[in-house]
mmCIF file of C-alpha atoms in Angstrom:
data_model
loop_
_atom_site.group_PDB
_atom_site.id
_atom_site.type_symbol
_atom_site.label_atom_id
_atom_site.label_comp_id
_atom_site.label_asym_id
_atom_site.label_seq_id
_atom_site.Cartn_x
_atom_site.Cartn_y
_atom_site.Cartn_z
ATOM 1 C CA MET A 1 69.592 61.075 55.859
ATOM 2 C CA SER A 2 66.489 60.465 58.198
ATOM 3 C CA LEU A 3 62.788 60.383 56.205
ATOM 4 C CA GLU A 4 62.070 62.931 58.648
ATOM 5 C CA SER A 5 64.330 65.472 57.124
ATOM 6 C CA LEU A 6 62.563 65.130 54.046
ATOM 7 C CA GLY A 7 59.202 65.514 54.971
ATOM 8 C CA TRP A 8 57.948 62.103 56.080
ATOM 9 C CA GLY A 9 55.252 62.184 58.646
ATOM 10 C CA LEU A 10 52.694 60.182 60.166
ATOM 11 C CA ASP A 11 50.174 60.249 57.494
ATOM 12 C CA LEU A 12 52.914 58.796 55.103
ATOM 13 C CA ALA A 13 53.793 56.361 57.478
ATOM 14 C CA ASN A 14 50.178 54.943 57.812
ATOM 15 C CA ALA A 15 49.768 54.897 53.983
ATOM 16 C CA PHE A 16 53.175 52.926 53.848
ATOM 17 C CA SER A 17 52.247 50.522 56.221
ATOM 18 C CA ILE A 18 48.810 49.699 54.289
ATOM 19 C CA LEU A 19 51.099 49.029 51.282
ATOM 20 C CA LEU A 20 53.305 46.677 52.996
ATOM 21 C CA THR A 21 50.218 44.507 53.626
ATOM 22 C CA GLN A 22 49.087 44.814 49.899
ATOM 23 C CA LEU A 23 52.207 44.085 48.298
ATOM 24 C CA SER A 24 55.437 43.056 50.041
ATOM 25 C CA PRO A 25 56.907 43.574 53.582
ATOM 26 C CA SER A 26 60.533 43.835 52.160
ATOM 27 C CA LEU A 27 59.496 47.356 50.574
ATOM 28 C CA VAL A 28 61.086 50.415 52.081
ATOM 29 C CA PRO A 29 59.975 54.251 51.674
ATOM 30 C CA GLY A 30 61.942 56.606 50.004
ATOM 31 C CA ARG A 31 61.355 60.062 48.108
ATOM 32 C CA VAL A 32 62.207 60.908 44.468
ATOM 33 C CA VAL A 33 64.845 63.653 44.853
ATOM 34 C CA ARG A 34 66.388 63.712 41.163
ATOM 35 C CA GLN A 35 64.791 63.269 37.873
ATOM 36 C CA GLU A 36 66.538 63.644 34.544
ATOM 37 C CA ARG A 37 64.907 62.078 31.252
ATOM 38 C CA GLY A 38 63.022 59.496 33.095
ATOM 39 C CA LEU A 39 65.904 58.558 35.269
ATOM 40 C CA LEU A 40 64.920 58.760 38.836
ATOM 41 C CA THR A 41 67.132 59.170 41.999
ATOM 42 C CA LEU A 42 65.370 58.256 45.380
ATOM 43 C CA GLN A 43 66.696 59.166 48.972
ATOM 44 C CA THR A 44 65.723 56.343 51.524
ATOM 45 C CA ALA A 45 66.949 56.269 55.099
ATOM 46 C CA GLU A 46 69.640 54.172 54.096
ATOM 47 C CA ARG A 47 71.330 55.368 51.074
ATOM 48 C CA THR A 48 70.582 57.073 47.444
ATOM 49 C CA VAL A 49 69.588 54.774 44.584
ATOM 50 C CA LEU A 50 68.548 54.894 41.041
ATOM 51 C CA ALA A 51 65.341 53.568 40.598
ATOM 52 C CA ARG A 52 62.951 52.426 37.693
ATOM 53 C CA PRO A 53 59.259 51.907 37.790
ATOM 54 C CA SER A 54 57.833 48.328 38.109
ATOM 55 C CA GLY A 55 55.618 47.062 35.379
ATOM 56 C CA ARG A 56 52.502 47.118 37.813
ATOM 57 C CA ILE A 57 52.949 50.888 38.025
ATOM 58 C CA LEU A 58 53.478 51.360 34.071
ATOM 59 C CA HIS A 59 50.445 49.176 33.328
ATOM 60 C CA HIS A 60 48.067 50.820 35.864
ATOM 61 C CA ALA A 61 49.302 54.490 34.867
ATOM 62 C CA HIS A 62 46.634 56.354 32.928
ATOM 63 C CA GLY A 63 48.955 58.824 31.452
ATOM 64 C CA ALA A 64 51.978 60.845 32.784
ATOM 65 C CA GLU A 65 50.406 62.579 35.769
ATOM 66 C CA ALA A 66 50.300 59.073 37.378
ATOM 67 C CA LEU A 67 53.758 58.138 37.042
ATOM 68 C CA PRO A 68 56.417 59.080 39.954
ATOM 69 C CA THR A 69 57.687 62.124 39.576
ATOM 70 C CA ILE A 70 60.165 64.506 41.697
ATOM 71 C CA GLY A 71 58.691 65.065 45.235
ATOM 72 C CA ASP A 72 56.957 62.038 45.192
ATOM 73 C CA TRP A 73 56.997 59.293 48.184
ATOM 74 C CA VAL A 74 57.408 55.610 47.130
ATOM 75 C CA ALA A 75 57.622 52.103 47.822
ATOM 76 C CA LEU A 76 60.768 50.453 46.536
ATOM 77 C CA GLN A 77 62.416 47.104 46.751
ATOM 78 C CA LEU A 78 66.241 47.761 47.253
ATOM 79 C CA PRO A 79 68.881 46.061 45.223
ATOM 80 C CA PRO A 80 71.035 43.854 46.875
ATOM 81 C CA GLY A 81 73.999 45.500 45.407
ATOM 82 C CA ASP A 82 74.867 48.797 43.334
ATOM 83 C CA GLY A 83 71.968 48.031 40.806
ATOM 84 C CA GLU A 84 68.558 50.039 40.265
ATOM 85 C CA ALA A 85 65.899 49.740 42.759
ATOM 86 C CA LEU A 86 62.549 48.433 41.655
ATOM 87 C CA LEU A 87 59.771 51.126 42.157
ATOM 88 C CA HIS A 88 56.470 49.173 43.490
ATOM 89 C CA ALA A 89 53.978 51.954 44.177
ATOM 90 C CA VAL A 90 53.493 55.690 44.606
ATOM 91 C CA LEU A 91 52.275 56.866 48.186
ATOM 92 C CA PRO A 92 49.005 58.912 48.038
ATOM 93 C CA ARG A 93 49.751 62.423 46.861
ATOM 94 C CA ARG A 94 48.804 65.707 48.569
ATOM 95 C CA GLY A 95 48.745 67.337 45.394
ATOM 96 C CA VAL A 96 50.626 67.954 42.195
ATOM 97 C CA LEU A 97 51.812 70.784 40.126
ATOM 98 C CA MET A 98 50.845 70.142 36.597
ATOM 99 C CA ARG A 99 50.964 71.649 33.129
ATOM 100 C CA ARG A 100 49.811 70.910 29.689
ATOM 101 C CA GLU A 101 52.723 69.107 28.106
ATOM 102 C CA ALA A 102 53.992 71.413 25.438
ATOM 103 C CA GLY A 103 53.212 70.406 21.739
ATOM 104 C CA HIS A 104 50.357 68.036 23.274
ATOM 105 C CA GLU A 105 46.651 68.630 23.530
ATOM 106 C CA HIS A 106 45.679 65.675 25.562
ATOM 107 C CA ALA A 107 48.768 65.152 27.934
ATOM 108 C CA GLY A 108 49.450 66.639 31.160
ATOM 109 C CA GLN A 109 53.187 67.140 32.411
ATOM 110 C CA PRO A 110 53.762 66.469 36.475
ATOM 111 C CA ILE A 111 56.303 69.211 37.471
ATOM 112 C CA ALA A 112 56.416 68.260 41.263
ATOM 113 C CA ALA A 113 54.586 66.531 43.663
ATOM 114 C CA ASN A 114 53.653 66.945 47.337
ATOM 115 C CA LEU A 115 54.545 70.757 47.669
ATOM 116 C CA ASP A 116 53.464 73.245 50.409
ATOM 117 C CA VAL A 117 54.556 76.266 48.423
ATOM 118 C CA VAL A 118 54.996 77.306 44.561
ATOM 119 C CA PHE A 119 57.510 80.406 44.376
ATOM 120 C CA LEU A 120 56.342 81.797 41.026
ATOM 121 C CA VAL A 121 59.363 83.639 40.026
ATOM 122 C CA THR A 122 59.657 86.499 37.519
ATOM 123 C CA GLY A 123 62.373 88.755 36.600
ATOM 124 C CA LEU A 124 61.836 92.975 37.121
ATOM 125 C CA ASP A 125 63.135 93.176 33.433
ATOM 126 C CA GLY A 126 61.853 92.117 30.196
ATOM 127 C CA ASN A 127 60.495 89.030 31.798
ATOM 128 C CA PHE A 128 57.949 90.504 33.707
ATOM 129 C CA ASN A 129 54.264 89.977 32.195
ATOM 130 C CA PRO A 130 51.226 90.253 34.673
ATOM 131 C CA ARG A 131 49.159 87.981 32.483
ATOM 132 C CA ARG A 132 51.809 85.237 32.755
ATOM 133 C CA ILE A 133 51.721 85.769 36.442
ATOM 134 C CA GLU A 134 48.125 85.126 36.440
ATOM 135 C CA ARG A 135 48.387 81.774 34.462
ATOM 136 C CA ALA A 136 51.214 80.538 36.877
ATOM 137 C CA LEU A 137 49.046 81.364 39.832
ATOM 138 C CA THR A 138 46.219 79.438 38.261
ATOM 139 C CA LEU A 139 48.574 76.579 37.698
ATOM 140 C CA ALA A 140 49.877 77.014 41.507
ATOM 141 C CA TRP A 141 46.495 77.030 43.200
ATOM 142 C CA ASN A 142 45.691 73.790 41.158
ATOM 143 C CA SER A 143 48.466 72.043 42.808
ATOM 144 C CA GLY A 144 47.039 72.726 46.284
ATOM 145 C CA ALA A 145 50.218 74.129 47.309
ATOM 146 C CA THR A 146 50.376 77.976 48.326
ATOM 147 C CA PRO A 147 51.560 80.300 45.893
ATOM 148 C CA VAL A 148 54.354 83.165 46.606
ATOM 149 C CA VAL A 149 55.486 85.404 43.790
ATOM 150 C CA VAL A 150 58.965 86.450 43.859
ATOM 151 C CA LEU A 151 60.079 89.596 41.810
ATOM 152 C CA SER A 152 63.756 88.813 41.023
ATOM 153 C CA LYS A 153 66.109 91.324 39.775
ATOM 154 C CA ALA A 154 64.722 94.172 41.890
ATOM 155 C CA ASP A 155 67.769 95.951 41.420
ATOM 156 C CA LEU A 156 66.903 96.493 37.792
ATOM 157 C CA GLU A 157 63.707 98.286 38.548
ATOM 158 C CA PRO A 158 63.689 101.905 39.772
ATOM 159 C CA GLU A 159 59.998 101.364 40.848
ATOM 160 C CA VAL A 160 59.890 98.253 42.741
ATOM 161 C CA ALA A 161 56.984 99.222 45.091
ATOM 162 C CA THR A 162 54.897 99.993 42.169
ATOM 163 C CA ARG A 163 55.618 96.627 40.727
ATOM 164 C CA VAL A 164 54.944 94.790 43.965
ATOM 165 C CA LEU A 165 51.639 96.883 44.546
ATOM 166 C CA GLU A 166 50.652 95.852 40.796
ATOM 167 C CA VAL A 167 51.215 92.269 41.604
ATOM 168 C CA GLN A 168 49.502 92.252 44.994
ATOM 169 C CA GLU A 169 46.252 93.628 43.039
ATOM 170 C CA LEU A 170 46.060 90.965 40.497
ATOM 171 C CA SER A 171 46.693 88.042 43.231
ATOM 172 C CA PRO A 172 44.715 89.238 46.267
ATOM 173 C CA GLY A 173 46.153 87.525 49.526
ATOM 174 C CA VAL A 174 49.173 86.152 48.169
ATOM 175 C CA THR A 175 52.579 87.186 49.210
ATOM 176 C CA VAL A 176 54.676 89.089 47.019
ATOM 177 C CA LEU A 177 58.386 89.374 47.479
ATOM 178 C CA ALA A 178 60.701 91.607 45.832
ATOM 179 C CA LEU A 179 64.294 89.873 45.494
ATOM 180 C CA SER A 180 67.836 91.074 44.330
ATOM 181 C CA THR A 181 70.397 88.119 44.848
ATOM 182 C CA LEU A 182 73.058 90.972 43.440
ATOM 183 C CA MET A 183 72.386 93.023 46.611
ATOM 184 C CA GLY A 184 71.586 90.305 48.966
ATOM 185 C CA GLU A 185 67.982 91.635 49.411
ATOM 186 C CA GLY A 186 64.897 89.439 49.892
ATOM 187 C CA ILE A 187 66.782 86.058 50.460
ATOM 188 C CA GLU A 188 65.745 85.917 53.933
ATOM 189 C CA GLU A 189 61.918 86.505 53.155
ATOM 190 C CA VAL A 190 62.098 83.657 50.873
ATOM 191 C CA ARG A 191 63.505 81.382 53.135
ATOM 192 C CA ALA A 192 60.989 82.237 55.755
ATOM 193 C CA GLN A 193 58.257 80.978 53.448
ATOM 194 C CA LEU A 194 59.650 77.766 53.560
ATOM 195 C CA PRO A 195 59.926 76.251 57.064
ATOM 196 C CA ALA A 196 61.839 73.323 58.159
ATOM 197 C CA GLY A 197 60.203 69.880 56.857
ATOM 198 C CA LYS A 198 58.153 72.010 54.128
ATOM 199 C CA THR A 199 58.588 71.425 50.363
ATOM 200 C CA GLY A 200 58.590 74.075 48.027
ATOM 201 C CA ALA A 201 59.177 74.448 44.078
ATOM 202 C CA LEU A 202 60.447 77.358 41.874
ATOM 203 C CA LEU A 203 58.633 77.871 38.773
ATOM 204 C CA GLY A 204 59.470 80.360 36.300
ATOM 205 C CA SER A 205 61.011 80.739 32.667
ATOM 206 C CA SER A 206 64.539 80.583 31.848
ATOM 207 C CA GLY A 207 66.624 83.333 33.111
ATOM 208 C CA VAL A 208 64.762 84.812 36.106
ATOM 209 C CA GLY A 209 67.351 83.590 38.535
ATOM 210 C CA LYS A 210 66.058 80.728 40.036
ATOM 211 C CA SER A 211 69.282 78.576 40.242
ATOM 212 C CA THR A 212 70.929 81.788 41.632
ATOM 213 C CA LEU A 213 68.507 81.994 44.235
ATOM 214 C CA VAL A 214 69.055 78.431 45.174
ATOM 215 C CA ASN A 215 72.575 78.765 45.403
ATOM 216 C CA HIS A 216 72.065 81.781 47.989
ATOM 217 C CA LEU A 217 69.564 79.530 49.926
ATOM 218 C CA LEU A 218 72.199 76.989 50.053
ATOM 219 C CA GLY A 219 74.861 79.034 51.052
ATOM 220 C CA GLU A 220 77.205 77.591 47.911
ATOM 221 C CA SER A 221 77.426 77.724 44.491
ATOM 222 C CA ARG A 222 76.100 74.322 43.781
ATOM 223 C CA LEU A 223 74.042 75.084 40.658
ATOM 224 C CA ALA A 224 75.470 76.339 37.353
ATOM 225 C CA THR A 225 74.252 79.732 36.201
ATOM 226 C CA GLN A 226 74.404 82.028 33.165
ATOM 227 C CA ALA A 227 73.981 85.411 32.081
ATOM 228 C CA VAL A 228 70.811 86.479 30.362
ATOM 229 C CA SER A 229 70.874 86.962 26.524
ATOM 230 C CA ALA A 230 71.298 90.789 25.580
ATOM 231 C CA GLU A 231 68.882 89.832 22.586
ATOM 232 C CA GLY A 232 65.248 90.496 24.289
ATOM 233 C CA ASP A 233 66.184 89.397 27.704
ATOM 234 C CA ARG A 234 65.713 86.025 27.053
ATOM 235 C CA GLY A 235 67.146 83.275 29.547
ATOM 236 C CA ARG A 236 69.149 80.472 28.371
ATOM 237 C CA HIS A 237 68.482 76.860 29.776
ATOM 238 C CA THR A 238 71.227 76.085 32.544
ATOM 239 C CA THR A 239 69.387 73.743 34.614
ATOM 240 C CA THR A 240 68.651 70.401 32.554
ATOM 241 C CA HIS A 241 66.803 68.435 35.250
ATOM 242 C CA ARG A 242 64.678 68.588 38.348
ATOM 243 C CA GLU A 243 66.620 68.265 41.767
ATOM 244 C CA LEU A 244 65.242 68.401 45.370
ATOM 245 C CA PHE A 245 67.548 70.263 47.976
ATOM 246 C CA VAL A 246 67.661 70.088 51.604
ATOM 247 C CA LEU A 247 68.264 73.585 52.726
ATOM 248 C CA PRO A 248 70.586 74.162 55.599
ATOM 249 C CA HIS A 249 67.721 75.237 58.010
ATOM 250 C CA GLY A 250 65.444 72.357 57.109
ATOM 251 C CA GLY A 251 63.371 73.549 54.436
ATOM 252 C CA LEU A 252 63.184 71.695 51.000
ATOM 253 C CA LEU A 253 62.982 72.946 47.644
ATOM 254 C CA ILE A 254 62.834 71.781 44.231
ATOM 255 C CA ASP A 255 64.463 73.586 41.338
ATOM 256 C CA GLY A 256 64.010 72.376 37.419
ATOM 257 C CA PRO A 257 64.288 73.534 33.872
ATOM 258 C CA GLY A 258 62.819 76.968 32.897
ATOM 259 C CA MET A 259 59.211 76.658 31.302
ATOM 260 C CA ARG A 260 58.174 79.012 28.267
ATOM 261 C CA GLU A 261 54.886 77.680 28.204
ATOM 262 C CA LEU A 262 52.253 77.046 30.981
ATOM 263 C CA GLY A 263 49.505 75.545 29.400
ATOM 264 C CA LEU A 264 46.716 75.204 32.036
ATOM 265 C CA TRP A 265 45.887 71.383 33.218
ATOM 266 C CA GLY A 266 43.343 70.311 35.982
ATOM 267 C CA GLU A 267 40.402 71.286 37.453
ATOM 268 C CA ASP A 268 39.020 75.123 37.201
ATOM 269 C CA GLU A 269 39.511 75.582 40.916
ATOM 270 C CA GLY A 270 42.767 77.089 40.474
ATOM 271 C CA LEU A 271 41.212 79.570 38.001
ATOM 272 C CA GLY A 272 38.666 80.596 41.019
ATOM 273 C CA HIS A 273 41.416 81.366 43.507
ATOM 274 C CA ALA A 274 43.385 83.426 40.883
ATOM 275 C CA PHE A 275 40.587 85.392 39.744
ATOM 276 C CA ALA A 276 38.587 85.298 43.116
ATOM 277 C CA ASP A 277 37.939 89.319 42.653
ATOM 278 C CA ILE A 278 36.182 88.764 39.396
ATOM 279 C CA LEU A 279 33.947 85.842 40.804
ATOM 280 C CA ALA A 280 33.108 87.693 43.821
ATOM 281 C CA LEU A 281 32.042 90.555 41.335
ATOM 282 C CA ALA A 282 29.799 88.012 39.191
ATOM 283 C CA ASP A 283 28.006 87.164 42.435
ATOM 284 C CA GLY A 284 26.263 90.726 42.065
ATOM 285 C CA CYS A 285 25.044 90.107 38.564
ATOM 286 C CA ARG A 286 21.225 90.085 37.910
ATOM 287 C CA PHE A 287 21.612 86.891 35.991
ATOM 288 C CA ARG A 288 23.154 83.912 37.492
ATOM 289 C CA ASP A 289 24.427 82.621 33.766
ATOM 290 C CA CYS A 290 25.599 86.023 33.083
ATOM 291 C CA THR A 291 28.459 86.070 30.225
ATOM 292 C CA HIS A 292 29.663 89.546 31.260
ATOM 293 C CA HIS A 293 29.437 90.773 27.877
ATOM 294 C CA ASN A 294 26.293 92.843 27.146
ATOM 295 C CA GLU A 295 23.454 91.793 29.746
ATOM 296 C CA PRO A 296 21.664 94.246 32.023
ATOM 297 C CA GLY A 297 22.593 94.588 35.567
ATOM 298 C CA CYS A 298 26.199 92.838 35.297
ATOM 299 C CA ALA A 299 28.116 93.735 38.240
ATOM 300 C CA VAL A 300 31.414 92.750 36.346
ATOM 301 C CA LEU A 301 30.680 95.430 33.499
ATOM 302 C CA SER A 302 29.862 98.009 35.893
ATOM 303 C CA ALA A 303 33.325 97.303 37.736
ATOM 304 C CA LEU A 304 34.623 97.980 34.144
ATOM 305 C CA GLU A 305 33.102 101.088 33.726
ATOM 306 C CA THR A 306 34.080 102.384 37.585
ATOM 307 C CA GLY A 307 37.674 101.534 37.172
ATOM 308 C CA GLU A 308 37.477 99.063 39.687
ATOM 309 C CA LEU A 309 38.470 96.252 37.291
ATOM 310 C CA SER A 310 40.600 96.588 34.252
ATOM 311 C CA ARG A 311 39.667 95.306 30.891
ATOM 312 C CA GLU A 312 43.218 93.575 30.604
ATOM 313 C CA ARG A 313 42.655 91.353 33.702
ATOM 314 C CA LEU A 314 38.498 90.763 32.728
ATOM 315 C CA ASP A 315 40.161 89.835 29.137
ATOM 316 C CA SER A 316 42.876 87.538 30.865
ATOM 317 C CA TYR A 317 40.204 85.653 32.952
ATOM 318 C CA GLU A 318 38.180 85.015 29.916
ATOM 319 C CA LYS A 319 40.882 83.813 27.799
ATOM 320 C CA LEU A 320 41.977 81.317 30.774
ATOM 321 C CA ARG A 321 38.287 80.237 31.294
ATOM 322 C CA ARG A 322 38.236 79.262 27.523
ATOM 323 C CA GLU A 323 41.445 77.394 27.532
ATOM 324 C CA GLN A 324 40.595 75.599 31.069
ATOM 325 C CA ALA A 325 37.196 74.413 29.197
ATOM 326 C CA TRP A 326 38.854 73.384 26.239
ATOM 327 C CA GLN A 327 41.649 71.535 27.874
ATOM 328 C CA ALA A 328 38.723 69.528 30.171
ATOM 329 C CA ARG A 329 37.000 68.590 26.950
ATOM 330 C CA GLN A 330 40.293 67.379 25.469
ATOM 331 C CA SER A 331 41.193 65.372 28.428
ATOM 332 C CA SER A 332 37.697 64.003 28.956
ATOM 333 C CA PRO A 333 37.290 60.557 27.877
ATOM 334 C CA ALA A 334 33.481 60.934 27.771
ATOM 335 C CA ALA A 335 34.085 64.184 25.739
ATOM 336 C CA GLN A 336 36.356 62.539 23.323
ATOM 337 C CA ARG A 337 33.769 60.023 22.658
ATOM 338 C CA GLU A 338 31.064 62.461 22.064
ATOM 339 C CA GLN A 339 33.501 64.209 19.668
ATOM 340 C CA ARG A 340 34.124 61.305 17.797
ATOM 341 C CA ARG A 341 30.264 60.308 17.420
ATOM 342 C CA HIS A 342 29.600 63.889 16.350
ATOM 343 C CA GLU A 343 32.222 63.453 13.669
ATOM 344 C CA ARG A 344 31.137 60.086 12.602
ATOM 345 C CA THR A 345 27.500 61.541 12.038
ATOM 346 C CA LEU A 346 28.791 64.672 10.017
ATOM 347 C CA THR A 347 30.782 62.148 7.694
ATOM 348 C CA GLN A 348 27.287 60.147 7.581
ATOM 349 C CA MET A 349 25.474 62.941 6.563
ATOM 350 C CA GLY A 350 28.235 63.779 3.831
ATOM 351 C CA TRP A 351 27.836 60.369 2.270
ATOM 352 C CA GLU A 352 24.015 60.846 2.400
ATOM 353 C CA ARG A 353 24.154 64.056 0.653
ATOM 354 C CA SER A 354 26.603 62.731 -2.062
ATOM 355 C CA ARG A 355 24.684 59.871 -2.998
ATOM 356 C CA ALA A 356 21.316 61.616 -2.852
ATOM 357 C CA LYS A 357 23.157 64.200 -5.847
ATOM 358 C CA ARG A 358 24.176 61.163 -7.724
ATOM 359 C CA ARG A 359 20.547 60.069 -7.743
ATOM 360 C CA GLY A 360 19.320 63.318 -8.762
ATOM 361 C CA ASP A 361 17.219 63.845 -5.559
#
């Protein structure tokens, strides 16, 4: 397999040449094509190898987001035989799709790196949730990739056109596709969003049909699939690892386990893209620091009154904005130091009050 078929280009070649002068001329480039419980599979121009990060990478990594993930381009030392390769450096990324790791306030979890397109897959059944789509759009825009919303199981929805229009209204400028793998509809439209040499990733909860879509795009049943549970339309995890597939037409697609939680992580740029309509309205507010609650001359509240903006969408924006601000404080070393200083001050004040009571002051 050639590196070019995996998305290798001039910018990566230049970055790799610089690394060779800094590390070792014996290193070769490769791409992470499979990730399972920390075990990485890399594809080079010569062969497919298992690899582990070197001590240098582990020592300099500041959090999981700095470690190699699916889609990354890396510099590695090939083993002389069939052993594990040693991964020495991660080449500069064009972006990375991240979420806050489930159950951890201060940790981000990389989902995939170097993406051109993120397909946000949601089923037109019990899985359909406009608020979740807005959250997924925020994550996708933060990755630097272009989001595409895929409404799967269109054969289960009698008002498909209405659903498409609803999603288009909450994601202005974003392509929205209706898909039915059962009827063979929408598959070519999805394929057209991923030209040869470009990398996409599927993002969605379990049971929305991601693996089924991959099988149709591959033209073979390579991934196992399961029926959705009859109780609450809940999907069951079938895929347990992340893998990059080279599609017959040359596009590259990453599939992975379904995600129930999509905690925000990263800058607020994605929020601005996902809610560009609200930010455009806010530019018309009388006060620059308008909170859109009760200020006079608030263009956002005026849009609510006229029906131009729905209360559900504004509430969703404010909720995600608060979550983004909270997450930024939690992940900021400076903010964490300030929080510890504040807690020490409160503790000291408590001690002083207790001593004053004992003295009878």
